[in-house]
């Protein structure tokens, strides 16, 4: 039996290992569009800051994949699924057949139209590739601009504090997803961000971006500020990365709609992690349990169920990234791997 997993993040890796535990002889392939070994996404700010090296951001959970006979194929971006033929097509034109499929493609920053210019000085804050580019651009003179409403922007400001004397955080609106950071915690976090050299422009917006040569951008804000910069970090909310599933027949809303067993609307296709959307049958509401710890929990459960198990997802708000951010957000020197719940797969 062939288990195909799209995405080499914590959900994909946990699922692959759970399948292996249940099925010794199964063929298990993780296909990821990234070209680097799986890494700890939450440590990217620490890498930019200089507190973590490339080596210690590697995901320890991925180190024994080969030993467990789990294959990982890099640079393979899925572009479509033919659920009838049980095959996934990749950007390079190749196809991969499956008996059970897991979509664990995570989420990406939603880039507003005004920042969708192709300038390399405008960088989303999603992947290892982005972290490398941000670190390089941060060494150029002038302030950096961080754009986004919530936790990712805080993390971007934190990451930039060594390289930049000035960081301008354009904080446009309240986050739509996740725990709003409010009250005393919000006040202390914002103080901390300010103490680290960031100027916070609350309720402001970017209304124009002009290229001023090869290494300069001019940002105009709604409140009338003009900022000359060579780096804009797009640290907006991360939305499920599911666009490539259009036409696949899977029910998609903001994310991929899954039931309590993480099964999608199509048989033998599961979804887990930041791309999966749950329906709360009682309240009629839906939710996406974003976060590292939840991705591991969901991946593990999806893997078990793909291998024949019948366990329900008992995700709670505590699984959310709050558990990692929480009160320690203001000064997070802690390695994610030391945090309770990590690496228990
Ligand atoms: C800067 C930053 C800091 C964060 N800090 C924290 C934190 O402190 N605590 C916390 O809990 N969470 C944090 N998060 C969020 C956390 O990283 C995510 O919740 C978690 O990684 C989700 O895991 P996942 O496996 O669902 O998806 P991901 O980790 O996003 O992995 C999905 C993988 O699938 C790949 N992929 C996408 N599309 C395709 C495709 N079409 N074909 C093949 N592969 C594809 C992606 O490139 C990626 O490698 C942070 C995120 C960022 C960006």
CSV table of C-alpha atoms and ligand atoms in Angstrom, one decimal:
chain,number,residue,atom,x,y,z
A,1,UNK,CA,0.0,0.0,0.0
A,2,UNK,CA,1.3,3.4,-0.9
A,3,UNK,CA,1.0,6.4,1.4
A,4,UNK,CA,1.7,9.8,-0.2
A,5,UNK,CA,2.1,12.8,2.0
A,6,UNK,CA,2.2,16.3,0.6
A,7,UNK,CA,4.3,18.6,2.8
A,8,UNK,CA,7.4,18.0,5.0
A,9,UNK,CA,6.3,20.1,7.9
A,10,UNK,CA,5.5,18.8,11.4
A,11,UNK,CA,2.1,17.5,10.3
A,12,UNK,CA,3.5,15.6,7.3
A,13,UNK,CA,6.4,14.1,9.3
A,14,UNK,CA,4.3,13.1,12.3
A,15,UNK,CA,1.8,11.4,9.9
A,16,UNK,CA,4.5,9.5,8.1
A,17,UNK,CA,5.9,8.2,11.3
A,18,UNK,CA,2.5,7.1,12.6
A,19,UNK,CA,1.8,5.2,9.4
A,20,UNK,CA,5.2,3.5,9.7
A,21,UNK,CA,4.4,2.5,13.3
A,22,UNK,CA,1.1,0.9,12.2
A,23,UNK,CA,2.3,-0.6,8.9
A,24,UNK,CA,5.8,-2.0,8.7
A,25,UNK,CA,5.8,-2.7,5.0
A,26,UNK,CA,4.0,0.3,3.6
A,27,UNK,CA,5.6,2.5,1.0
A,28,UNK,CA,5.7,6.0,2.4
A,29,UNK,CA,6.7,9.0,0.4
A,30,UNK,CA,6.7,12.6,1.6
A,31,UNK,CA,6.8,15.1,-1.3
A,32,UNK,CA,7.7,18.7,-0.5
A,33,UNK,CA,8.1,21.7,-2.7
A,34,UNK,CA,11.0,22.9,-0.5
A,35,UNK,CA,14.6,22.1,-1.4
A,36,UNK,CA,16.0,21.9,2.1
A,37,UNK,CA,15.8,19.4,4.9
A,38,UNK,CA,12.8,19.9,7.3
A,39,UNK,CA,13.4,22.7,9.8
A,40,UNK,CA,11.8,24.4,12.8
A,41,UNK,CA,9.8,27.2,11.3
A,42,UNK,CA,9.4,28.9,14.7
A,43,UNK,CA,13.1,29.3,15.0
A,44,UNK,CA,13.5,31.4,11.8
A,45,UNK,CA,13.3,34.7,13.8
A,46,UNK,CA,16.1,33.3,16.0
A,47,UNK,CA,18.2,32.5,12.9
A,48,UNK,CA,17.7,36.0,11.6
A,49,UNK,CA,18.6,37.4,15.0
A,50,UNK,CA,21.8,35.3,15.1
A,51,UNK,CA,20.7,33.2,18.1
A,52,UNK,CA,20.2,30.0,16.1
A,53,UNK,CA,22.4,28.5,13.3
A,54,UNK,CA,21.1,26.8,10.2
A,55,UNK,CA,22.1,23.5,11.8
A,56,UNK,CA,20.2,23.9,15.0
A,57,UNK,CA,17.0,24.9,13.2
A,58,UNK,CA,16.8,21.5,11.6
A,59,UNK,CA,13.8,19.5,12.7
A,60,UNK,CA,15.1,16.7,14.9
A,61,UNK,CA,11.9,14.7,14.0
A,62,UNK,CA,13.1,14.4,10.4
A,63,UNK,CA,16.5,12.9,11.3
A,64,UNK,CA,15.5,9.3,11.4
A,65,UNK,CA,13.2,9.3,8.3
A,66,UNK,CA,15.6,7.3,6.2
A,67,UNK,CA,16.1,4.8,9.0
A,68,UNK,CA,12.4,4.3,9.2
A,69,UNK,CA,12.3,3.8,5.4
A,70,UNK,CA,10.3,7.0,4.8
A,71,UNK,CA,11.3,8.6,1.6
A,72,UNK,CA,11.3,12.3,1.2
A,73,UNK,CA,11.3,13.9,-2.2
A,74,UNK,CA,12.4,17.6,-2.4
A,75,UNK,CA,11.5,20.3,-4.9
A,76,UNK,CA,8.2,18.6,-5.8
A,77,UNK,CA,5.3,21.1,-5.8
A,78,UNK,CA,2.0,19.4,-6.1
A,79,UNK,CA,-0.2,21.2,-8.7
A,80,UNK,CA,-3.2,19.0,-8.8
A,81,UNK,CA,-4.9,15.9,-7.6
A,82,UNK,CA,-6.9,13.5,-9.7
A,83,UNK,CA,-8.9,11.7,-7.0
A,84,UNK,CA,-10.5,9.4,-9.5
A,85,UNK,CA,-7.1,8.1,-10.8
A,86,UNK,CA,-5.6,8.5,-7.2
A,87,UNK,CA,-2.7,10.4,-8.6
A,88,UNK,CA,-1.0,13.7,-7.7
A,89,UNK,CA,0.6,15.8,-10.5
A,90,UNK,CA,3.7,17.9,-9.7
A,91,UNK,CA,5.0,21.1,-11.2
A,92,UNK,CA,7.8,19.2,-13.1
A,93,UNK,CA,5.1,17.2,-14.9
A,94,UNK,CA,5.7,14.0,-13.0
A,95,UNK,CA,2.9,12.1,-11.2
A,96,UNK,CA,2.7,10.0,-8.1
A,97,UNK,CA,0.1,7.4,-7.4
A,98,UNK,CA,-1.4,6.8,-4.0
A,99,UNK,CA,-3.6,4.5,-2.0
A,100,UNK,CA,-4.0,7.0,0.8
A,101,UNK,CA,-3.1,10.6,0.5
A,102,UNK,CA,-2.4,13.3,3.2
A,103,UNK,CA,-2.4,16.9,2.3
A,104,UNK,CA,-0.3,18.7,4.9
A,105,UNK,CA,0.8,21.8,2.9
A,106,UNK,CA,0.5,24.2,5.7
A,107,UNK,CA,-0.2,27.9,5.3
A,108,UNK,CA,1.4,31.0,3.8
A,109,UNK,CA,1.3,34.7,4.5
A,110,UNK,CA,-1.5,36.4,2.6
A,111,UNK,CA,0.3,39.1,0.7
A,112,UNK,CA,-1.9,42.2,0.1
A,113,UNK,CA,-2.1,43.4,-3.5
A,114,UNK,CA,0.0,46.6,-2.9
A,115,UNK,CA,2.9,44.3,-1.8
A,116,UNK,CA,2.5,41.8,-4.6
A,117,UNK,CA,5.2,43.6,-6.6
A,118,UNK,CA,8.0,41.4,-7.7
A,119,UNK,CA,10.7,43.4,-5.9
A,120,UNK,CA,13.1,41.1,-4.0
A,121,UNK,CA,13.1,43.7,-1.3
A,122,UNK,CA,9.6,42.7,-0.4
A,123,UNK,CA,9.8,39.4,1.5
A,124,UNK,CA,7.1,37.3,3.0
A,125,UNK,CA,8.0,35.5,6.2
A,126,UNK,CA,7.1,31.9,5.6
A,127,UNK,CA,10.0,29.7,4.7
A,128,UNK,CA,13.6,29.0,5.1
A,129,UNK,CA,14.3,30.7,1.7
A,130,UNK,CA,12.5,33.8,3.0
A,131,UNK,CA,14.6,33.8,6.3
A,132,UNK,CA,17.9,33.6,4.3
A,133,UNK,CA,16.7,36.5,2.1
A,134,UNK,CA,15.5,38.6,5.1
A,135,UNK,CA,18.8,38.1,6.9
A,136,UNK,CA,20.8,39.2,3.9
A,137,UNK,CA,18.6,42.3,3.2
A,138,UNK,CA,18.6,43.2,6.9
A,139,UNK,CA,22.4,43.9,6.6
A,140,UNK,CA,21.7,46.8,4.2
A,141,UNK,CA,21.5,50.3,5.6
A,142,UNK,CA,18.3,52.1,6.5
A,143,UNK,CA,15.2,51.0,8.5
A,144,UNK,CA,13.2,47.8,7.9
A,145,UNK,CA,9.5,47.9,7.5
A,146,UNK,CA,7.4,45.0,9.0
A,147,UNK,CA,3.8,44.8,7.8
A,148,UNK,CA,1.2,42.6,9.6
A,149,UNK,CA,-1.3,42.5,12.4
A,150,UNK,CA,-0.1,40.0,14.9
A,151,UNK,CA,2.3,37.4,16.1
A,152,UNK,CA,4.3,36.9,13.0
A,153,UNK,CA,5.0,40.7,12.9
A,154,UNK,CA,6.1,40.6,16.5
A,155,UNK,CA,8.4,37.7,15.6
A,156,UNK,CA,9.8,39.6,12.6
A,157,UNK,CA,10.5,42.7,14.8
A,158,UNK,CA,12.3,40.4,17.2
A,159,UNK,CA,14.3,38.8,14.5
A,160,UNK,CA,15.4,42.1,13.0
A,161,UNK,CA,16.5,43.8,16.3
A,162,UNK,CA,20.2,42.9,16.0
A,163,UNK,CA,20.7,43.9,12.4
A,164,UNK,CA,18.5,47.0,12.4
A,165,UNK,CA,18.7,50.2,14.4
A,166,UNK,CA,15.2,51.0,13.3
A,167,UNK,CA,12.2,48.8,12.5
A,168,UNK,CA,8.9,50.4,11.5
A,169,UNK,CA,6.1,48.0,12.3
A,170,UNK,CA,3.0,48.9,10.2
A,171,UNK,CA,0.2,47.2,12.2
A,172,UNK,CA,-2.9,47.5,10.1
A,173,UNK,CA,-5.8,45.7,11.7
A,174,UNK,CA,-6.8,43.1,14.3
A,175,UNK,CA,-6.0,39.5,13.3
A,176,UNK,CA,-8.9,37.5,11.9
A,177,UNK,CA,-7.6,34.2,13.1
A,178,UNK,CA,-6.2,32.9,16.3
A,179,UNK,CA,-6.0,34.2,19.8
A,180,UNK,CA,-6.0,38.0,19.7
A,181,UNK,CA,-3.2,39.2,22.0
A,182,UNK,CA,-5.0,41.5,24.3
A,183,UNK,CA,-5.0,43.3,27.6
A,184,UNK,CA,-1.9,43.2,29.8
A,185,UNK,CA,-0.1,40.7,27.7
A,186,UNK,CA,-0.6,42.8,24.6
A,187,UNK,CA,0.7,45.9,26.4
A,188,UNK,CA,3.8,44.1,27.7
A,189,UNK,CA,4.6,42.6,24.3
A,190,UNK,CA,4.2,45.9,22.5
A,191,UNK,CA,6.5,47.6,25.2
A,192,UNK,CA,9.0,44.9,24.6
A,193,UNK,CA,8.8,45.3,20.8
A,194,UNK,CA,9.3,49.1,21.3
A,195,UNK,CA,12.2,48.5,23.6
A,196,UNK,CA,13.8,46.5,20.9
A,197,UNK,CA,13.9,49.5,18.7
A,198,UNK,CA,10.6,49.1,16.7
A,199,UNK,CA,8.4,52.1,16.0
A,200,UNK,CA,4.8,50.8,16.0
A,201,UNK,CA,2.3,52.4,13.6
A,202,UNK,CA,-0.9,51.1,14.9
A,203,UNK,CA,-4.0,51.2,12.6
A,204,UNK,CA,-1.8,52.4,9.7
A,205,UNK,CA,-1.7,50.9,6.2
A,206,UNK,CA,0.7,50.9,3.2
A,207,UNK,CA,-0.9,52.8,0.4
A,208,UNK,CA,1.9,53.1,-2.1
A,209,UNK,CA,5.3,51.4,-2.8
A,210,UNK,CA,7.7,53.0,-5.2
A,211,UNK,CA,11.0,51.5,-6.4
A,212,UNK,CA,13.8,54.0,-6.1
A,213,UNK,CA,16.6,52.2,-7.8
A,214,UNK,CA,18.1,48.7,-7.3
A,215,UNK,CA,18.2,48.7,-3.6
A,216,UNK,CA,15.7,51.2,-2.3
A,217,UNK,CA,11.9,51.3,-1.9
A,218,UNK,CA,9.8,54.2,-0.8
A,219,UNK,CA,6.8,53.3,1.3
A,220,UNK,CA,3.9,55.7,1.8
A,221,UNK,CA,1.6,55.1,4.7
A,222,UNK,CA,-2.1,56.0,5.1
A,223,UNK,CA,-1.2,58.3,8.0
A,224,UNK,CA,1.2,60.2,5.7
A,225,UNK,CA,4.6,58.7,6.6
A,226,UNK,CA,7.2,58.3,3.9
A,227,UNK,CA,9.7,55.5,4.7
A,228,UNK,CA,12.8,54.8,2.6
A,229,UNK,CA,13.8,51.2,3.1
A,230,UNK,CA,15.5,48.3,1.4
A,231,UNK,CA,13.4,45.6,3.2
A,232,UNK,CA,9.7,45.1,3.7
A,233,UNK,CA,8.9,41.9,5.7
A,234,UNK,CA,5.3,40.8,4.9
A,235,UNK,CA,4.3,39.2,8.2
A,236,UNK,CA,0.6,38.9,7.6
A,237,UNK,CA,-1.7,36.1,8.8
A,238,UNK,CA,-0.9,32.7,7.3
A,239,UNK,CA,-3.8,31.2,5.3
A,240,UNK,CA,-4.1,27.6,4.3
A,241,UNK,CA,-2.1,26.8,1.2
A,242,UNK,CA,-4.8,25.0,-0.8
A,243,UNK,CA,-5.0,26.9,-4.1
A,244,UNK,CA,-3.5,24.0,-6.0
A,245,UNK,CA,-6.5,21.9,-5.0
A,246,UNK,CA,-9.0,23.8,-7.2
A,247,UNK,CA,-10.9,21.3,-9.3
A,248,UNK,CA,-9.8,18.3,-7.2
A,249,UNK,CA,-13.3,17.8,-5.8
A,250,UNK,CA,-12.1,18.3,-2.2
A,251,UNK,CA,-14.4,20.5,-0.1
A,252,UNK,CA,-12.5,23.7,0.5
A,253,UNK,CA,-13.5,26.7,2.5
A,254,UNK,CA,-10.7,28.7,4.0
A,255,UNK,CA,-8.9,25.4,4.4
A,256,UNK,CA,-9.5,21.8,3.5
A,257,UNK,CA,-12.7,20.7,5.2
A,258,UNK,CA,-12.1,17.6,7.3
A,259,UNK,CA,-14.2,15.5,9.7
A,260,UNK,CA,-13.3,14.4,13.2
A,261,UNK,CA,-11.0,11.7,11.7
A,262,UNK,CA,-9.2,14.2,9.5
A,263,UNK,CA,-10.7,12.7,6.4
A,264,UNK,CA,-11.6,15.1,3.6
A,265,UNK,CA,-14.8,15.0,1.6
A,266,UNK,CA,-13.0,12.5,-0.8
A,267,UNK,CA,-12.4,9.0,0.4
A,268,UNK,CA,-8.8,8.0,1.2
A,269,UNK,CA,-7.7,11.7,1.2
A,270,UNK,CA,-6.9,13.2,4.5
A,271,UNK,CA,-5.6,16.7,5.6
A,272,UNK,CA,-3.8,17.8,8.7
A,273,UNK,CA,-2.1,20.8,10.2
A,274,UNK,CA,-2.4,24.5,9.2
A,275,UNK,CA,-4.3,23.6,6.0
A,276,UNK,CA,-7.1,21.6,7.6
A,277,UNK,CA,-10.4,23.2,8.6
A,278,UNK,CA,-12.7,21.6,11.2
A,279,UNK,CA,-16.4,22.1,11.4
A,280,UNK,CA,-17.9,22.5,14.9
A,281,UNK,CA,-21.2,20.7,14.3
A,282,UNK,CA,-22.9,22.2,17.4
A,283,UNK,CA,-22.1,25.8,16.8
A,284,UNK,CA,-21.9,25.6,13.0
A,285,UNK,CA,-18.6,27.4,13.2
A,286,UNK,CA,-15.4,26.2,11.7
A,287,UNK,CA,-11.9,26.6,13.0
A,288,UNK,CA,-8.3,26.0,11.9
A,289,UNK,CA,-6.0,24.9,14.7
A,290,UNK,CA,-2.9,26.7,13.5
A,291,UNK,CA,0.4,26.0,15.3
A,292,UNK,CA,3.3,23.6,15.6
A,293,UNK,CA,2.1,21.5,18.4
A,294,UNK,CA,-1.4,21.1,16.9
A,295,UNK,CA,0.2,20.2,13.5
A,296,UNK,CA,2.1,17.3,15.2
A,297,UNK,CA,-1.0,16.1,17.0
A,298,UNK,CA,-3.1,16.3,13.8
A,299,UNK,CA,-0.4,14.6,11.7
A,300,UNK,CA,0.0,11.8,14.1
A,301,UNK,CA,-3.8,11.2,14.2
A,302,UNK,CA,-4.2,11.4,10.4
A,303,UNK,CA,-1.4,8.9,10.0
A,304,UNK,CA,-3.0,6.5,12.4
A,305,UNK,CA,-6.4,6.8,10.7
A,306,UNK,CA,-4.9,6.5,7.2
A,307,UNK,CA,-3.4,3.2,8.4
A,308,UNK,CA,-6.8,1.9,9.5
A,309,UNK,CA,-7.3,3.6,12.9
A,310,UNK,CA,-10.5,5.3,13.9
A,311,UNK,CA,-9.5,8.0,16.4
A,312,UNK,CA,-11.2,11.4,16.6
A,313,UNK,CA,-9.3,14.6,16.7
A,314,UNK,CA,-9.7,16.1,20.2
A,315,UNK,CA,-8.0,19.3,19.4
A,316,UNK,CA,-8.6,22.1,21.8
A,317,UNK,CA,-7.7,25.8,21.9
A,318,UNK,CA,-4.8,24.8,24.2
A,319,UNK,CA,-3.1,23.0,21.3
A,320,UNK,CA,-3.0,26.3,19.6
A,321,UNK,CA,0.3,28.1,19.3
A,322,UNK,CA,-0.7,30.0,22.4
A,323,UNK,CA,0.8,27.1,24.3
A,324,UNK,CA,4.2,27.9,22.8
A,325,UNK,CA,3.9,31.7,22.7
A,326,UNK,CA,1.9,32.3,25.9
A,327,UNK,CA,3.5,34.4,28.5
A,328,UNK,CA,7.0,33.7,27.2
A,329,UNK,CA,6.3,35.5,24.0
A,330,UNK,CA,7.7,38.7,25.4
A,331,UNK,CA,11.1,37.1,25.7
A,332,UNK,CA,11.4,33.8,23.9
A,333,UNK,CA,14.8,32.5,24.1
A,334,UNK,CA,13.5,29.0,24.6
A,335,UNK,CA,14.1,26.4,22.0
A,336,UNK,CA,10.9,25.0,20.6
A,337,UNK,CA,12.3,21.5,21.0
A,338,UNK,CA,12.4,22.1,24.8
A,339,UNK,CA,8.7,22.9,24.9
A,340,UNK,CA,6.3,20.4,26.3
A,341,UNK,CA,4.5,18.5,23.7
A,342,UNK,CA,7.2,18.8,21.0
A,343,UNK,CA,8.9,15.7,19.6
A,344,UNK,CA,6.5,13.2,21.3
A,345,UNK,CA,5.8,11.5,18.1
B,1,LIG,C1,8.2,32.8,11.4
B,1,LIG,C2,7.2,31.8,12.0
B,1,LIG,C3,7.2,31.6,13.3
B,1,LIG,C4,6.3,30.7,13.9
B,1,LIG,N1,6.4,30.5,15.3
B,1,LIG,C5,5.6,29.6,15.8
B,1,LIG,C6,5.6,29.3,17.2
B,1,LIG,O1,6.4,29.9,18.0
B,1,LIG,N2,4.8,28.4,17.7
B,1,LIG,C7,3.9,27.7,16.9
B,1,LIG,O2,3.2,26.9,17.4
B,1,LIG,N3,3.8,28.0,15.6
B,1,LIG,C8,4.6,28.9,15.1
B,1,LIG,N4,4.6,29.1,13.7
B,1,LIG,C9,3.5,28.4,12.9
B,1,LIG,C10,4.0,27.0,12.7
B,1,LIG,O3,5.3,27.0,12.0
B,1,LIG,C11,3.0,26.3,11.8
B,1,LIG,O4,1.8,26.3,12.5
B,1,LIG,C12,3.4,24.8,11.5
B,1,LIG,O5,4.6,24.8,10.8
B,1,LIG,C13,2.3,24.1,10.7
B,1,LIG,O6,2.8,22.9,10.3
B,1,LIG,P1,2.2,22.1,9.0
B,1,LIG,O7,2.9,20.8,9.0
B,1,LIG,O8,0.7,22.2,9.0
B,1,LIG,O9,2.7,23.1,7.8
B,1,LIG,P2,4.1,23.7,7.4
B,1,LIG,O10,5.1,23.6,8.5
B,1,LIG,O11,3.8,25.0,6.8
B,1,LIG,O12,4.6,22.7,6.3
B,1,LIG,C14,4.0,22.5,5.1
B,1,LIG,C15,5.0,22.1,4.0
B,1,LIG,O13,4.3,21.8,2.8
B,1,LIG,C16,5.0,22.4,1.7
B,1,LIG,N5,4.1,22.7,0.6
B,1,LIG,C17,3.2,23.7,0.5
B,1,LIG,N6,2.5,23.5,-0.7
B,1,LIG,C18,3.0,22.4,-1.3
B,1,LIG,C19,2.7,21.7,-2.5
B,1,LIG,N7,1.8,22.2,-3.3
B,1,LIG,N8,3.4,20.6,-2.8
B,1,LIG,C20,4.4,20.1,-1.9
B,1,LIG,N9,4.7,20.7,-0.8
B,1,LIG,C21,4.0,21.8,-0.4
B,1,LIG,C22,5.5,23.7,2.3
B,1,LIG,O14,6.6,24.3,1.6
B,1,LIG,C23,6.0,23.3,3.7
B,1,LIG,O15,7.3,22.7,3.7
B,1,LIG,C24,5.4,30.0,13.1
B,1,LIG,C25,5.4,30.2,11.7
B,1,LIG,C26,6.3,31.1,11.2
B,1,LIG,C27,6.3,31.3,9.7
